mmCIF file of C-alpha atoms in Angstrom:
data_model
loop_
_atom_site.group_PDB
_atom_site.id
_atom_site.type_symbol
_atom_site.label_atom_id
_atom_site.label_comp_id
_atom_site.label_asym_id
_atom_site.label_seq_id
_atom_site.Cartn_x
_atom_site.Cartn_y
_atom_site.Cartn_z
ATOM 1 C CA MET A 1 -277.327 202.960 123.151
ATOM 2 C CA TYR A 2 -274.967 199.863 122.230
ATOM 3 C CA GLN A 3 -273.519 198.505 125.662
ATOM 4 C CA MET A 4 -269.849 196.627 125.678
ATOM 5 C CA GLN A 5 -270.431 193.216 126.686
ATOM 6 C CA LEU A 6 -266.566 191.660 128.115
ATOM 7 C CA PRO A 7 -265.328 188.881 127.357
ATOM 8 C CA VAL A 8 -266.571 185.509 128.747
ATOM 9 C CA CYS A 9 -263.548 183.484 128.874
ATOM 10 C CA GLU A 10 -261.427 182.063 131.253
ATOM 11 C CA GLU A 11 -258.054 180.289 130.938
ATOM 12 C CA GLU A 12 -259.417 176.821 130.311
ATOM 13 C CA ASP A 13 -261.846 178.188 127.476
ATOM 14 C CA ALA A 14 -258.253 179.712 126.003
ATOM 15 C CA ILE A 15 -256.183 176.630 125.866
ATOM 16 C CA LYS A 16 -259.687 175.386 123.937
ATOM 17 C CA LEU A 17 -259.166 178.219 121.513
ATOM 18 C CA THR A 18 -255.660 177.753 121.410
ATOM 19 C CA GLU A 19 -255.814 174.714 120.303
ATOM 20 C CA ALA A 20 -258.386 174.996 118.221
ATOM 21 C CA LEU A 21 -257.801 178.165 115.643
ATOM 22 C CA TYR A 22 -253.652 177.807 115.784
ATOM 23 C CA GLY A 23 -252.652 173.880 116.466
ATOM 24 C CA PHE A 24 -251.030 173.675 119.650
ATOM 25 C CA ALA A 25 -251.312 170.519 122.300
ATOM 26 C CA ASP A 26 -250.914 170.977 125.331
ATOM 27 C CA VAL A 27 -250.249 174.412 125.983
ATOM 28 C CA LYS A 28 -250.687 176.352 128.875
ATOM 29 C CA ALA A 29 -252.755 179.182 129.433
ATOM 30 C CA THR A 30 -251.767 182.015 132.046
ATOM 31 C CA LYS A 31 -254.827 184.910 133.082
ATOM 32 C CA VAL A 32 -253.285 188.374 132.742
ATOM 33 C CA TYR A 33 -254.586 191.522 133.173
ATOM 34 C CA GLY A 34 -256.457 193.706 130.273
ATOM 35 C CA TRP A 35 -258.714 196.476 130.976
ATOM 36 C CA ASP A 36 -261.461 195.604 128.344
ATOM 37 C CA ASP A 37 -260.519 192.674 126.905
ATOM 38 C CA LYS A 38 -258.953 189.134 127.965
ATOM 39 C CA ASN A 39 -255.994 188.744 127.609
ATOM 40 C CA PHE A 40 -253.974 185.153 128.458
ATOM 41 C CA LEU A 41 -249.958 184.507 128.184
ATOM 42 C CA ILE A 42 -250.185 180.867 126.234
ATOM 43 C CA ARG A 43 -246.582 178.538 126.900
ATOM 44 C CA THR A 44 -246.227 175.368 124.548
ATOM 45 C CA PRO A 45 -243.888 172.697 125.450
ATOM 46 C CA ASP A 46 -241.503 173.813 123.698
ATOM 47 C CA HIS A 47 -241.278 177.191 125.941
ATOM 48 C CA HIS A 48 -242.356 179.535 123.555
ATOM 49 C CA LYS A 49 -244.581 182.111 124.269
ATOM 50 C CA TYR A 50 -247.659 184.068 122.815
ATOM 51 C CA VAL A 51 -250.176 186.309 123.544
ATOM 52 C CA LEU A 52 -253.773 185.253 123.110
ATOM 53 C CA LYS A 53 -256.446 188.850 122.839
ATOM 54 C CA VAL A 54 -260.399 187.927 123.073
ATOM 55 C CA VAL A 55 -261.501 191.326 122.682
ATOM 56 C CA ASN A 56 -265.255 192.738 123.700
ATOM 57 C CA THR A 57 -268.137 192.712 121.688
ATOM 58 C CA PHE A 58 -267.955 197.242 120.566
ATOM 59 C CA GLU A 59 -264.326 196.616 119.177
ATOM 60 C CA ALA A 60 -265.020 193.474 117.889
ATOM 61 C CA LYS A 61 -267.254 194.922 115.259
ATOM 62 C CA ILE A 62 -265.025 197.023 113.195
ATOM 63 C CA PRO A 63 -263.085 193.682 112.621
ATOM 64 C CA GLU A 64 -261.412 195.310 109.471
ATOM 65 C CA ARG A 65 -259.517 197.624 111.982
ATOM 66 C CA TYR A 66 -257.370 194.870 114.120
ATOM 67 C CA THR A 67 -256.843 192.907 110.667
ATOM 68 C CA GLU A 68 -255.201 196.364 109.299
ATOM 69 C CA MET A 69 -253.686 196.912 112.686
ATOM 70 C CA CYS A 70 -251.745 193.081 112.199
ATOM 71 C CA ASP A 71 -250.568 193.498 108.681
ATOM 72 C CA MET A 72 -248.826 196.898 110.332
ATOM 73 C CA LEU A 73 -247.024 195.173 112.953
ATOM 74 C CA GLN A 74 -245.949 193.143 110.660
ATOM 75 C CA ALA A 75 -244.665 194.847 108.428
ATOM 76 C CA LEU A 76 -243.078 196.704 111.143
ATOM 77 C CA TYR A 77 -241.416 193.510 112.978
ATOM 78 C CA GLN A 78 -240.234 192.300 109.381
ATOM 79 C CA ARG A 79 -238.257 195.807 109.363
ATOM 80 C CA GLY A 80 -236.549 195.075 113.016
ATOM 81 C CA PHE A 81 -239.032 196.899 115.009
ATOM 82 C CA THR A 82 -239.386 195.361 118.619
ATOM 83 C CA VAL A 83 -243.060 195.015 118.287
ATOM 84 C CA PRO A 84 -244.768 191.998 118.634
ATOM 85 C CA CYS A 85 -245.972 189.333 115.342
ATOM 86 C CA PRO A 86 -249.550 188.686 114.967
ATOM 87 C CA ILE A 87 -249.356 184.580 113.829
ATOM 88 C CA LYS A 88 -252.318 183.495 111.626
ATOM 89 C CA ASN A 89 -254.613 181.550 112.364
ATOM 90 C CA ARG A 90 -255.809 177.545 110.758
ATOM 91 C CA TRP A 91 -257.477 179.401 108.501
ATOM 92 C CA ASN A 92 -254.614 181.997 107.328
ATOM 93 C CA SER A 93 -256.046 184.844 108.982
ATOM 94 C CA TRP A 94 -255.075 187.142 111.506
ATOM 95 C CA ILE A 95 -258.342 187.526 113.534
ATOM 96 C CA LEU A 96 -261.030 185.124 114.202
ATOM 97 C CA LEU A 97 -265.034 186.538 114.989
ATOM 98 C CA LYS A 98 -266.762 184.172 117.768
ATOM 99 C CA CYS A 99 -269.541 184.410 120.298
ATOM 100 C CA MET A 100 -268.291 183.404 123.394
ATOM 101 C CA GLY A 101 -270.813 182.287 125.772
ATOM 102 C CA ASN A 102 -274.299 183.825 125.771
ATOM 103 C CA THR A 103 -273.239 186.574 124.531
ATOM 104 C CA VAL A 104 -275.325 187.504 120.758
ATOM 105 C CA ASP A 105 -272.729 189.512 119.663
ATOM 106 C CA PRO A 106 -269.245 187.829 118.662
ATOM 107 C CA ASN A 107 -265.599 189.068 120.360
ATOM 108 C CA LEU A 108 -262.695 188.768 118.101
ATOM 109 C CA ILE A 109 -259.769 186.902 118.717
ATOM 110 C CA PHE A 110 -255.985 187.251 117.913
ATOM 111 C CA MET A 111 -253.019 186.236 118.755
ATOM 112 C CA LEU A 112 -249.641 188.274 119.077
ATOM 113 C CA SER A 113 -245.716 186.630 119.946
ATOM 114 C CA PHE A 114 -244.953 187.568 123.370
ATOM 115 C CA LEU A 115 -242.516 190.425 124.317
ATOM 116 C CA PRO A 116 -240.699 190.109 126.812
ATOM 117 C CA GLY A 117 -239.809 192.935 129.928
ATOM 118 C CA LYS A 118 -241.598 195.221 132.623
ATOM 119 C CA THR A 119 -243.112 197.860 132.321
ATOM 120 C CA MET A 120 -241.358 201.733 133.203
ATOM 121 C CA ASP A 121 -243.639 202.343 135.882
ATOM 122 C CA ALA A 122 -242.688 199.199 137.364
ATOM 123 C CA VAL A 123 -239.084 199.301 137.258
ATOM 124 C CA HIS A 124 -236.892 200.978 139.865
ATOM 125 C CA PHE A 125 -234.034 203.619 137.849
ATOM 126 C CA SER A 126 -232.133 206.133 138.521
ATOM 127 C CA GLU A 127 -233.530 209.614 137.332
ATOM 128 C CA LYS A 128 -230.136 209.608 134.032
ATOM 129 C CA ASN A 129 -231.570 206.351 133.146
ATOM 130 C CA PHE A 130 -234.831 207.385 133.179
ATOM 131 C CA HIS A 131 -233.756 210.536 131.160
ATOM 132 C CA GLU A 132 -232.221 207.970 128.944
ATOM 133 C CA LEU A 133 -234.878 205.880 128.538
ATOM 134 C CA THR A 134 -237.784 208.858 127.850
ATOM 135 C CA THR A 135 -234.930 209.689 124.489
ATOM 136 C CA ASP A 136 -234.687 206.224 123.566
ATOM 137 C CA LEU A 137 -238.333 205.916 122.827
ATOM 138 C CA ALA A 138 -239.272 208.856 121.821
ATOM 139 C CA GLU A 139 -236.373 208.017 119.433
ATOM 140 C CA PHE A 140 -238.216 204.548 118.543
ATOM 141 C CA VAL A 141 -241.486 206.499 118.012
ATOM 142 C CA ALA A 142 -240.085 209.231 115.743
ATOM 143 C CA LYS A 143 -238.790 205.745 113.430
ATOM 144 C CA ILE A 144 -242.474 204.215 113.604
ATOM 145 C CA HIS A 145 -243.944 207.074 112.375
ATOM 146 C CA ILE A 146 -241.794 207.404 109.915
ATOM 147 C CA GLU A 147 -242.581 204.660 108.479
ATOM 148 C CA SER A 148 -246.515 204.669 109.472
ATOM 149 C CA MET A 149 -246.355 208.157 107.435
ATOM 150 C CA ALA A 150 -245.950 205.610 103.580
ATOM 151 C CA HIS A 151 -248.989 203.517 104.682
ATOM 152 C CA ASN A 152 -252.824 204.908 104.432
ATOM 153 C CA TYR A 153 -254.751 202.770 106.884
ATOM 154 C CA LYS A 154 -258.814 203.635 105.756
ATOM 155 C CA GLY A 155 -259.966 201.511 108.631
ATOM 156 C CA TRP A 156 -258.300 203.186 111.556
ATOM 157 C CA ASP A 157 -259.921 206.983 111.445
ATOM 158 C CA VAL A 158 -263.142 205.869 113.530
ATOM 159 C CA SER A 159 -263.130 206.049 117.273
ATOM 160 C CA LYS A 160 -264.708 208.752 118.831
ATOM 161 C CA ASN A 161 -263.887 208.364 122.455
ATOM 162 C CA LEU A 162 -262.441 211.422 124.383
ATOM 163 C CA TRP A 163 -259.151 209.035 124.038
ATOM 164 C CA ARG A 164 -258.900 210.442 120.978
ATOM 165 C CA MET A 165 -257.643 213.815 121.132
ATOM 166 C CA GLU A 166 -259.509 215.217 118.500
ATOM 167 C CA SER A 167 -263.016 214.420 120.515
ATOM 168 C CA ILE A 168 -261.683 217.077 123.199
ATOM 169 C CA THR A 169 -264.345 219.686 122.802
ATOM 170 C CA THR A 170 -266.407 221.784 125.284
ATOM 171 C CA ARG A 171 -269.597 219.443 124.324
ATOM 172 C CA ASN A 172 -267.538 216.472 125.166
ATOM 173 C CA THR A 173 -266.225 216.692 128.070
ATOM 174 C CA ALA A 174 -268.113 219.344 129.912
ATOM 175 C CA PRO A 175 -270.760 216.337 131.135
ATOM 176 C CA ILE A 176 -267.614 214.116 132.248
ATOM 177 C CA LEU A 177 -265.620 216.950 134.298
ATOM 178 C CA CYS A 178 -268.682 217.493 136.462
ATOM 179 C CA LEU A 179 -267.835 214.579 138.510
ATOM 180 C CA VAL A 180 -264.703 216.891 138.843
ATOM 181 C CA LYS A 181 -265.185 218.187 143.016
ATOM 182 C CA ASP A 182 -262.122 220.638 142.792
ATOM 183 C CA LEU A 183 -263.619 223.272 141.810
ATOM 184 C CA ASN A 184 -260.146 224.770 140.360
ATOM 185 C CA LEU A 185 -259.450 221.805 138.916
ATOM 186 C CA ARG A 186 -262.458 221.546 137.320
ATOM 187 C CA ARG A 187 -261.697 225.073 135.976
ATOM 188 C CA ILE A 188 -257.969 224.899 134.500
ATOM 189 C CA CYS A 189 -259.511 221.435 132.643
ATOM 190 C CA SER A 190 -262.697 223.390 131.018
ATOM 191 C CA ARG A 191 -260.580 226.393 130.031
ATOM 192 C CA VAL A 192 -257.213 223.706 128.678
ATOM 193 C CA VAL A 193 -260.126 222.307 126.466
ATOM 194 C CA GLU A 194 -261.959 225.325 125.356
ATOM 195 C CA LYS A 195 -258.309 226.270 124.380
ATOM 196 C CA PHE A 196 -257.246 223.447 122.765
ATOM 197 C CA GLU A 197 -260.500 223.009 120.892
ATOM 198 C CA SER A 198 -260.217 226.819 119.585
ATOM 199 C CA THR A 199 -256.035 226.696 118.704
ATOM 200 C CA VAL A 200 -255.754 223.809 117.742
ATOM 201 C CA LEU A 201 -258.250 221.434 116.530
ATOM 202 C CA THR A 202 -259.025 224.292 114.368
ATOM 203 C CA LYS A 203 -255.485 223.251 112.717
ATOM 204 C CA LEU A 204 -255.493 220.201 112.022
ATOM 205 C CA GLU A 205 -255.078 220.433 108.382
ATOM 206 C CA GLN A 206 -251.823 221.656 108.783
ATOM 207 C CA LEU A 207 -250.659 218.738 111.303
ATOM 208 C CA ARG A 208 -248.891 215.706 109.721
ATOM 209 C CA SER A 209 -250.904 212.560 110.663
ATOM 210 C CA GLY A 210 -250.083 208.504 110.149
ATOM 211 C CA VAL A 211 -250.956 205.983 112.638
ATOM 212 C CA ILE A 212 -250.082 206.290 116.368
ATOM 213 C CA HIS A 213 -249.939 203.922 118.819
ATOM 214 C CA GLY A 214 -252.360 205.929 121.038
ATOM 215 C CA ASP A 215 -251.535 205.001 124.734
ATOM 216 C CA LEU A 216 -248.050 205.407 125.344
ATOM 217 C CA ASN A 217 -248.202 205.991 128.841
ATOM 218 C CA PRO A 218 -245.293 203.869 131.341
ATOM 219 C CA ALA A 219 -247.630 200.948 131.398
ATOM 220 C CA ASN A 220 -247.464 200.419 127.973
ATOM 221 C CA ALA A 221 -243.657 200.886 127.235
ATOM 222 C CA LEU A 222 -241.362 197.743 127.939
ATOM 223 C CA VAL A 223 -237.938 197.665 129.302
ATOM 224 C CA GLU A 224 -235.677 194.462 128.897
ATOM 225 C CA LYS A 225 -233.180 196.484 130.864
ATOM 226 C CA VAL A 226 -233.079 198.957 133.554
ATOM 227 C CA GLU A 227 -230.919 200.863 130.552
ATOM 228 C CA THR A 228 -232.534 199.430 127.366
ATOM 229 C CA ILE A 229 -236.346 200.144 125.967
ATOM 230 C CA ASN A 230 -237.122 196.880 124.206
ATOM 231 C CA GLY A 231 -239.791 198.237 122.567
ATOM 232 C CA ALA A 232 -244.118 199.635 122.984
ATOM 233 C CA ASP A 233 -246.761 197.184 124.252
ATOM 234 C CA PHE A 234 -249.130 196.818 121.485
ATOM 235 C CA TYR A 235 -251.108 194.325 123.042
ATOM 236 C CA LYS A 236 -253.980 196.387 123.260
ATOM 237 C CA LEU A 237 -254.623 197.357 119.342
ATOM 238 C CA SER A 238 -257.788 199.469 119.885
ATOM 239 C CA GLU A 239 -256.256 202.260 120.925
ATOM 240 C CA MET A 240 -254.148 202.861 117.663
ATOM 241 C CA LYS A 241 -254.925 204.977 115.320
ATOM 242 C CA GLN A 242 -254.410 207.645 111.961
ATOM 243 C CA SER A 243 -253.846 210.565 113.880
ATOM 244 C CA LYS A 244 -252.228 213.727 114.585
ATOM 245 C CA LEU A 245 -248.374 212.678 115.141
ATOM 246 C CA VAL A 246 -247.956 215.838 117.422
ATOM 247 C CA PHE A 247 -251.148 214.011 119.461
ATOM 248 C CA GLU A 248 -248.392 210.926 120.296
ATOM 249 C CA VAL A 249 -245.516 213.738 121.334
ATOM 250 C CA ALA A 250 -247.433 214.987 123.505
ATOM 251 C CA THR A 251 -248.695 212.109 125.288
ATOM 252 C CA LEU A 252 -245.475 210.949 125.532
ATOM 253 C CA ILE A 253 -244.759 214.303 127.254
ATOM 254 C CA ALA A 254 -247.686 214.803 129.480
ATOM 255 C CA PHE A 255 -247.101 210.810 130.693
ATOM 256 C CA TRP A 256 -243.323 210.920 130.984
ATOM 257 C CA MET A 257 -243.423 214.091 132.799
ATOM 258 C CA GLY A 258 -246.261 212.072 135.474
ATOM 259 C CA LEU A 259 -243.995 209.626 135.666
ATOM 260 C CA ALA A 260 -241.299 212.132 136.769
ATOM 261 C CA GLN A 261 -243.059 213.496 139.154
ATOM 262 C CA LYS A 262 -244.153 210.466 140.993
ATOM 263 C CA ARG A 263 -240.992 209.710 141.030
ATOM 264 C CA LYS A 264 -239.569 212.620 142.183
ATOM 265 C CA PHE A 265 -237.147 213.447 138.915
ATOM 266 C CA ASP A 266 -236.702 216.740 136.902
ATOM 267 C CA LYS A 267 -240.078 216.619 135.344
ATOM 268 C CA LYS A 268 -239.399 220.009 132.727
ATOM 269 C CA LEU A 269 -236.749 218.212 131.545
ATOM 270 C CA VAL A 270 -239.310 215.607 130.022
ATOM 271 C CA ILE A 271 -239.878 217.968 127.600
ATOM 272 C CA LYS A 272 -236.674 218.530 125.962
ATOM 273 C CA GLN A 273 -235.543 214.395 126.291
ATOM 274 C CA VAL A 274 -238.577 213.343 124.193
ATOM 275 C CA LEU A 275 -237.650 216.425 121.539
ATOM 276 C CA GLU A 276 -234.240 215.359 121.424
ATOM 277 C CA GLY A 277 -234.973 212.031 121.043
ATOM 278 C CA TYR A 278 -237.794 212.253 118.715
ATOM 279 C CA GLU A 279 -236.512 214.792 116.316
ATOM 280 C CA ARG A 280 -232.721 212.468 115.601
ATOM 281 C CA HIS A 281 -235.214 211.242 112.744
ATOM 282 C CA LEU A 282 -238.327 213.466 112.379
ATOM 283 C CA CYS A 283 -237.994 217.349 113.040
ATOM 284 C CA LEU A 284 -242.003 218.680 114.209
ATOM 285 C CA SER A 285 -242.372 221.637 111.800
ATOM 286 C CA ASP A 286 -243.218 225.160 113.783
ATOM 287 C CA THR A 287 -247.351 224.362 113.903
ATOM 288 C CA GLU A 288 -246.657 221.718 115.685
ATOM 289 C CA LYS A 289 -244.078 223.014 118.569
ATOM 290 C CA GLN A 290 -246.323 225.604 118.891
ATOM 291 C CA CYS A 291 -249.325 223.425 119.234
ATOM 292 C CA LEU A 292 -247.524 220.792 121.558
ATOM 293 C CA ASN A 293 -247.753 222.720 124.933
ATOM 294 C CA LEU A 294 -251.671 222.696 124.818
ATOM 295 C CA THR A 295 -251.663 219.399 123.003
ATOM 296 C CA VAL A 296 -249.799 217.949 126.526
ATOM 297 C CA MET A 297 -252.468 219.652 128.930
ATOM 298 C CA ALA A 298 -255.343 218.563 126.917
ATOM 299 C CA ARG A 299 -254.228 214.937 126.687
ATOM 300 C CA LEU A 300 -254.076 215.240 130.835
ATOM 301 C CA VAL A 301 -257.836 216.419 130.825
ATOM 302 C CA SER A 302 -258.492 213.779 128.329
ATOM 303 C CA TYR A 303 -256.859 211.343 130.842
ATOM 304 C CA ILE A 304 -258.141 213.226 134.313
ATOM 305 C CA CYS A 305 -262.417 212.959 132.193
ATOM 306 C CA SER A 306 -261.539 209.193 131.042
ATOM 307 C CA ALA A 307 -260.567 208.160 135.130
ATOM 308 C CA MET A 308 -263.516 210.024 136.588
ATOM 309 C CA SER A 309 -266.189 208.559 134.001
ATOM 310 C CA ASN A 310 -264.586 204.891 134.106
ATOM 311 C CA LEU A 311 -264.754 205.068 138.230
ATOM 312 C CA ASN A 312 -267.807 206.315 137.763
ATOM 313 C CA ASP A 313 -268.939 203.162 136.506
ATOM 314 C CA ARG A 314 -266.734 201.000 138.448
ATOM 315 C CA ASP A 315 -265.617 199.533 142.094
ATOM 316 C CA TYR A 316 -263.338 201.752 143.338
ATOM 317 C CA ASP A 317 -262.193 198.699 145.370
ATOM 318 C CA THR A 318 -261.059 196.616 142.096
ATOM 319 C CA GLN A 319 -257.876 195.906 139.865
ATOM 320 C CA ASP A 320 -259.423 198.405 137.360
ATOM 321 C CA SER A 321 -259.643 201.680 139.630
ATOM 322 C CA ASN A 322 -255.778 201.040 140.661
ATOM 323 C CA TYR A 323 -255.256 201.168 137.523
ATOM 324 C CA VAL A 324 -256.373 204.913 136.741
ATOM 325 C CA LEU A 325 -255.857 205.932 139.796
ATOM 326 C CA ARG A 326 -252.321 205.625 140.353
ATOM 327 C CA MET A 327 -251.063 208.364 138.446
ATOM 328 C CA PHE A 328 -253.970 210.499 138.884
ATOM 329 C CA ASP A 329 -252.169 212.977 141.992
ATOM 330 C CA SER A 330 -249.658 213.130 139.305
ATOM 331 C CA THR A 331 -251.567 214.000 136.286
ATOM 332 C CA CYS A 332 -253.485 217.097 138.197
ATOM 333 C CA CYS A 333 -250.247 218.550 139.755
ATOM 334 C CA ILE A 334 -248.405 219.024 136.022
ATOM 335 C CA LEU A 335 -252.008 219.902 134.643
ATOM 336 C CA ARG A 336 -251.949 222.581 137.194
ATOM 337 C CA SER A 337 -248.535 223.317 137.000
ATOM 338 C CA LEU A 338 -248.273 223.291 132.967
ATOM 339 C CA TRP A 339 -252.114 225.378 133.106
ATOM 340 C CA ALA A 340 -249.957 228.226 135.846
ATOM 341 C CA ASP A 341 -246.547 228.673 133.238
ATOM 342 C CA GLU A 342 -249.776 229.187 129.946
ATOM 343 C CA ASP A 343 -251.831 231.559 132.072
#
């Protein structure tokens, strides 16, 4: 099996790359967090900011996917959406493949404009502000979905990991769910997957498709002010994909319910607020509505699988493990509650 190689790149390397590939001089680079890529905040002498991305060798094997993603981001940016704008390098290309360190396979390098704001999970706000922001984000997502439905990006339908909801099957999840020590939680997860596979995945042709963000959790929504959504974090483009629009709506509901649970807000109101914002521009079909609740639970199961899988492979005392675990308890609590209502 192919082993992903994390990028070998530090701040000094990022400065050299920025100067060589983009022609900027006297820049400063600061490493910022990334799960499986290396990210650097680039500051120029004239106070402009950019994000330099050095993508892992596994994702770099599909460079055309990143080219199409940058094309879409540019189109959204030009239409007035609050998304980072891709920056072309000296060769008039969005991306460049380059071996970093002693790696045999190349990494993929690209740059985006910097989008200011704090992630929603790091901001303190009232319950009223929380539900208003949830509605605004759902409206923002619907507008992007309308734009994406007009395009057919052929290189995007490639991811086969469990974060892609079409991959949530008993066959794929069973080996990972064995790592869940809570037997009742494991049973609930297994039953959700069985039901999702038999009742939602059999209706894929009846569900509308488009390009989705793929990972709209509270750590990926940017807030400029407590009252204002400033956009979605599109810096990790590897999660963007051609998929079913209702899967994105379900992801939004799942993780915003988790944040509501963590903040002790009314979690069931999240469903109402998401649908209210989304359906201002794009109404769900009857079939999509019938699939929604089970899809929300399947997304929660995929998060649990992702957490168990990653924590099984990584040191528990790392920034990565903290990133995974910070929503784990609330996710399990929401799943138990929704399954009790379903069952």
